[in-house]
Amino acid sequence: MRIRLLLAMLFCTAIASAQPEGVNAHGGNIIKVDDTWYWYGENRPYRGFTTEVGVEVYTSKDLKSWEDAGVALAVSEEKGSPIERGCIMERPKVVFCQKTGKYVMLFHLELKGKGYEAAQVGFAVSDTPTGPFKFLRALRPNPGKWPANFSKKDKKKALALKQSDYKDWWTEPWREAIKDGLFLVRDMEGGQMSRDMTVYIDTDGKAYQITSSEDNLTLHMNELTDDFLGFTGRFIRIAPGGQNEAPTIFKKDDTYWLITSGCTGWDPNAARMFSAKSLWGPWEQHPNPCKGPGADKTFGGQGTYILQTGEGFIFMADQWNPRHLRDSKHLWLPITFTADGKPQIVKE
Ligand code: DGJ
């Protein structure tokens, strides 16, 4: 099926500013292979929240007209499989691993019937960009590991926290304890939680997963192994207790920019922005990069990916429709830069 997408705005410079419609690929990303763009995302049902089909892939030669290339990663019909039909697959990201010549998909996986409690990362692999991808495993990252940005003193402080002292959430002492690593130590044995996520390949070819961890309270940046099929165990915490979801990232000149959302379920909220000179931090927070009417709600969207096209960057967002997730819309806006070099997302 060939879908002509409505271009709500101009596709003028190297950067697109468009609202493609009818593409059932949400929370995903886009890669380019030779002269073709591949858009991966959640195939969502008209009703309900669970995954009944899998991860869909669309192709395009111009980023405007998209063709449905089918299911890249299908749910399993096998009872008890981690990706059994009825699980929840969210925010799939596909990257090409130069070292192995394989396409690797990472995604947020929730197990069937368990709500959002599993908080795992799924790994799948394929020889071709359209798949079918083969599901390999699902896990929680970094069991038994401390963040690289934790000092000896930080560890001592975190280990001294007693879970039973913080039964009530959202109190001041609880907030302080979260920053100090209350949930980090809680989850150390079984691995850290991973929900909303993205994957970033640095200029040296190394790959990282950035994810909402610790019950969506703290971001983690997890280093991937050279084949992108697992974690090395090296990671950092970013914005402890800051409640960031929907991480998206890009690098311009010598600065990494991370744009996230707050945590309000399917409802839009104000975007947040952080920068760092090294992926390993320190990360510094900046004001909301969105400007114009609706900027305080990210124009009704929640980021999913930042697509680089030549010198330009496109902020891709989902305008969620929780009544009919399949019909959630796509909002793409160019990232421009202020005179002092800060990214901004402007919509008049
Ligand atoms: C917000 C997340 O960003 C989405 O991916 C999804 O997990 C919803 N929350 C579920 O409420």
JSON list of C-alpha atoms and ligand atoms in Angstrom, two decimals, residues 42 44 90-91 108 116 196 245-246 261 264-266 302 320, ligand 1:
[
{"chain": "A", "resi": 42, "resn": "GLU", "atom": "CA", "xyz": [4.92, 0.84, 17.10]},
{"chain": "A", "resi": 44, "resn": "ARG", "atom": "CA", "xyz": [-0.75, 0.34, 17.41]},
{"chain": "A", "resi": 90, "resn": "GLU", "atom": "CA", "xyz": [7.24, 0.67, 22.72]},
{"chain": "A", "resi": 91, "resn": "ARG", "atom": "CA", "xyz": [9.74, 3.13, 21.28]},
{"chain": "A", "resi": 108, "resn": "HIS", "atom": "CA", "xyz": [10.96, -1.06, 25.48]},
{"chain": "A", "resi": 116, "resn": "TYR", "atom": "CA", "xyz": [4.40, -1.62, 33.01]},
{"chain": "A", "resi": 196, "resn": "ASP", "atom": "CA", "xyz": [11.06, 5.10, 27.24]},
{"chain": "A", "resi": 245, "resn": "GLU", "atom": "CA", "xyz": [10.62, 10.46, 29.52]},
{"chain": "A", "resi": 246, "resn": "ALA", "atom": "CA", "xyz": [10.85, 10.34, 25.73]},
{"chain": "A", "resi": 261, "resn": "SER", "atom": "CA", "xyz": [9.52, 15.26, 28.05]},
{"chain": "A", "resi": 264, "resn": "THR", "atom": "CA", "xyz": [2.24, 12.82, 32.20]},
{"chain": "A", "resi": 265, "resn": "GLY", "atom": "CA", "xyz": [1.17, 9.55, 30.57]},
{"chain": "A", "resi": 266, "resn": "TRP", "atom": "CA", "xyz": [-0.19, 10.17, 27.07]},
{"chain": "A", "resi": 302, "resn": "GLN", "atom": "CA", "xyz": [6.04, 14.06, 22.76]},
{"chain": "A", "resi": 320, "resn": "TRP", "atom": "CA", "xyz": [-0.78, 10.65, 21.09]},
{"chain": "B", "resi": 1, "resn": "DGJ", "atom": "C1", "xyz": [4.42, 8.00, 27.97]},
{"chain": "B", "resi": 1, "resn": "DGJ", "atom": "C2", "xyz": [5.46, 7.30, 27.19]},
{"chain": "B", "resi": 1, "resn": "DGJ", "atom": "O1", "xyz": [6.31, 8.25, 26.62]},
{"chain": "B", "resi": 1, "resn": "DGJ", "atom": "C3", "xyz": [4.82, 6.46, 26.12]},
{"chain": "B", "resi": 1, "resn": "DGJ", "atom": "O2", "xyz": [5.81, 5.83, 25.35]},
{"chain": "B", "resi": 1, "resn": "DGJ", "atom": "C4", "xyz": [3.94, 5.46, 26.81]},
{"chain": "B", "resi": 1, "resn": "DGJ", "atom": "O3", "xyz": [4.72, 4.62, 27.60]},
{"chain": "B", "resi": 1, "resn": "DGJ", "atom": "C5", "xyz": [2.92, 6.18, 27.68]},
{"chain": "B", "resi": 1, "resn": "DGJ", "atom": "N1", "xyz": [3.59, 7.04, 28.61]},
{"chain": "B", "resi": 1, "resn": "DGJ", "atom": "C6", "xyz": [2.07, 5.20, 28.44]},
{"chain": "B", "resi": 1, "resn": "DGJ", "atom": "O4", "xyz": [1.25, 5.88, 29.34]}
]
